[in-house]
Amino acid sequence: MRRRQLVAAAGHKDRIGNPNLSEEEEKRKHSYGLFSSSTKTFMVCLAMRMANSLLVQTYFNPDEHWQALEVAHRIAFGYGHLTWEWKKGIRSYLHPMLFASLYKLLALCHLDTPWFMTKAPRMLQSIFCAVGDLYLYKLSNVLFDGHVARWALVNWFMFFCFTRTLSNSLETVLTLVGIYYWPCMRVSPNKATLFSRKWGVAIAALACAIRPTSAIIWMYVGLLELFLAHDRLKFIFLEVAPIGFIHLVLVLTLMCLVDRLMYCSWIFVPLNFLKFNFLSSGGDYYGTHKWHWYFTQGFPVMLFSFLPFSIAGIVQSKQWKLSGLIVWVLVLYSVLGHKEFRFVLPVLPIALMFSGYSMAAMTAADSSNCKRKGSSNRHVKCPSKVQLTIFFLLSTNIPMALYMSLFHQLEEKGTLDESDRFMMDPAGFASEFAINWSPPSHIVMFDSEERPLREFLVSHSFKEIRRFFHAHLKVDRDLQASVVVYAFTVGLAKSLRKGFRTLEELLMLLLLQPSSLRLLVGTEDCLLRPLGRKKSAGLLGSLLLKAPSLISTLTGSCSGADLDMFE
């Protein structure tokens, strides 16, 4: 009996340590209830993701609204704001069309109430997420076994981000489904069916249509498939080209037709997206990070407490094809200046699958050790490594997920934030703000904001002192051709009218702020005019004798008419 137990434990450990089991062998192991098992898994994942979508109450990224729901609302009901991306044609309407169809369905069923309109899109996204969870389970089941798959579905960032209506979330789902069907990602790629390759190519094409940057992932997969092929010419021209061409044409035709309908002109979104984000570095306008950010901050934060287990799983499993995909994605995204957590979301579940592998290996080791010790210590109850690890992961990820989803950047329904109020009425907001303010020495703004605020600035004793060139073309809002600097002048005016105790006091002011010299003589209402010509000439003459370096500043900032008054 003891020997049979040891053999069973060793067999379980071998399954964890040996991923080189064919798909047919896996099917034979689970043929008694594969469909039932998948259905139950999907229903559990769906229930979890539905609850997940309802619990997420916080703000994460504006694209969740401006690149999906707001656009869908405009499609369905004829009104809604379109950001500059939709005017420049660097976004496809394929993704928002999913939610527009949902909005239309709600309207037909007379369910287009505020509650349904805000909750239904995330509920729809939770269905997509459940499909992604199911295929992550199936992928880990094919590569390893069910003992690995059951650990691969828990992480704070997946809880926080996955059910949001971002195109990255749907890209992640399609990545998981596509990798499951793509032959080279299987343990035995040569035994993959033609049907599997067709699905893999079709889903890859759809992922690239939804989000063009998904091509980074499928470029790796395609090159890996080519590298592993025995007859590369046959593989390219007889297998991939016919299948890939047909599916690629179908998906691109669908995308172009949808965009033609919405843009009212023929437009190829992936090309425009490539030009803006890769060839012109337009994304850098929204901020940049150091090249190593994904490796040192971004991805480790997403993995959080799973990080050491993911690294251990990669080393133990020796599944270099999938771990290579993670590194490939992180490296290529690191080349871009603009970086965000959500960009690398598609490879996060794969990293979590490796942490599941290390957990399953730990379970097998604990089981083997317990049986090896026999029944002599069965009354001694000490927490095993697995139990301690589970406690550690749950105690770190659950509080993090709940805090980020319920409290961090909580959206107050119906309440406009300061930026919204300012953009709606710049002058009114500034006047209200100025009631209890301490006037700043300088105000810096774009010229597009200066126009509605010019009267306010003049009435509050601010004068323009400098204007810098910024751009010839607008990017995502009104043309911001210049950066304008305004200075608060009432302090200088009061000082001149009250008089300085010493000449050095006025000189110090001008040395600290040379541009304020223009306020003395460089405008029609210059502050020296009330003093009269003789006093003004005497004051400036003393200043110029005291500080010869101010001569060039004076001649550079004053017009000829201004200098004539001192002759």
PDB file of C-alpha atoms in Angstrom, residues 17 100 104 181 227 264 429 480 491:
ATOM      1  CA  GLY A  17       7.681  18.388 -14.266  1.00  0.00           C
ATOM      2  CA  ALA A 100     -23.009  50.351 -29.712  1.00  0.00           C
ATOM      3  CA  LYS A 104     -29.165  49.621 -29.351  1.00  0.00           C
ATOM      4  CA  TYR A 181      -5.102  27.403 -31.046  1.00  0.00           C
ATOM      5  CA  PHE A 227      11.650  28.643 -37.082  1.00  0.00           C
ATOM      6  CA  CYS A 264     -17.597  58.340 -44.555  1.00  0.00           C
ATOM      7  CA  PHE A 429     -13.825  79.166 -12.990  1.00  0.00           C
ATOM      8  CA  GLN A 480      -1.622  75.197 -29.001  1.00  0.00           C
ATOM      9  CA  GLY A 491       3.609  94.665  -6.655  1.00  0.00           C
TER      10      GLY A 491
END
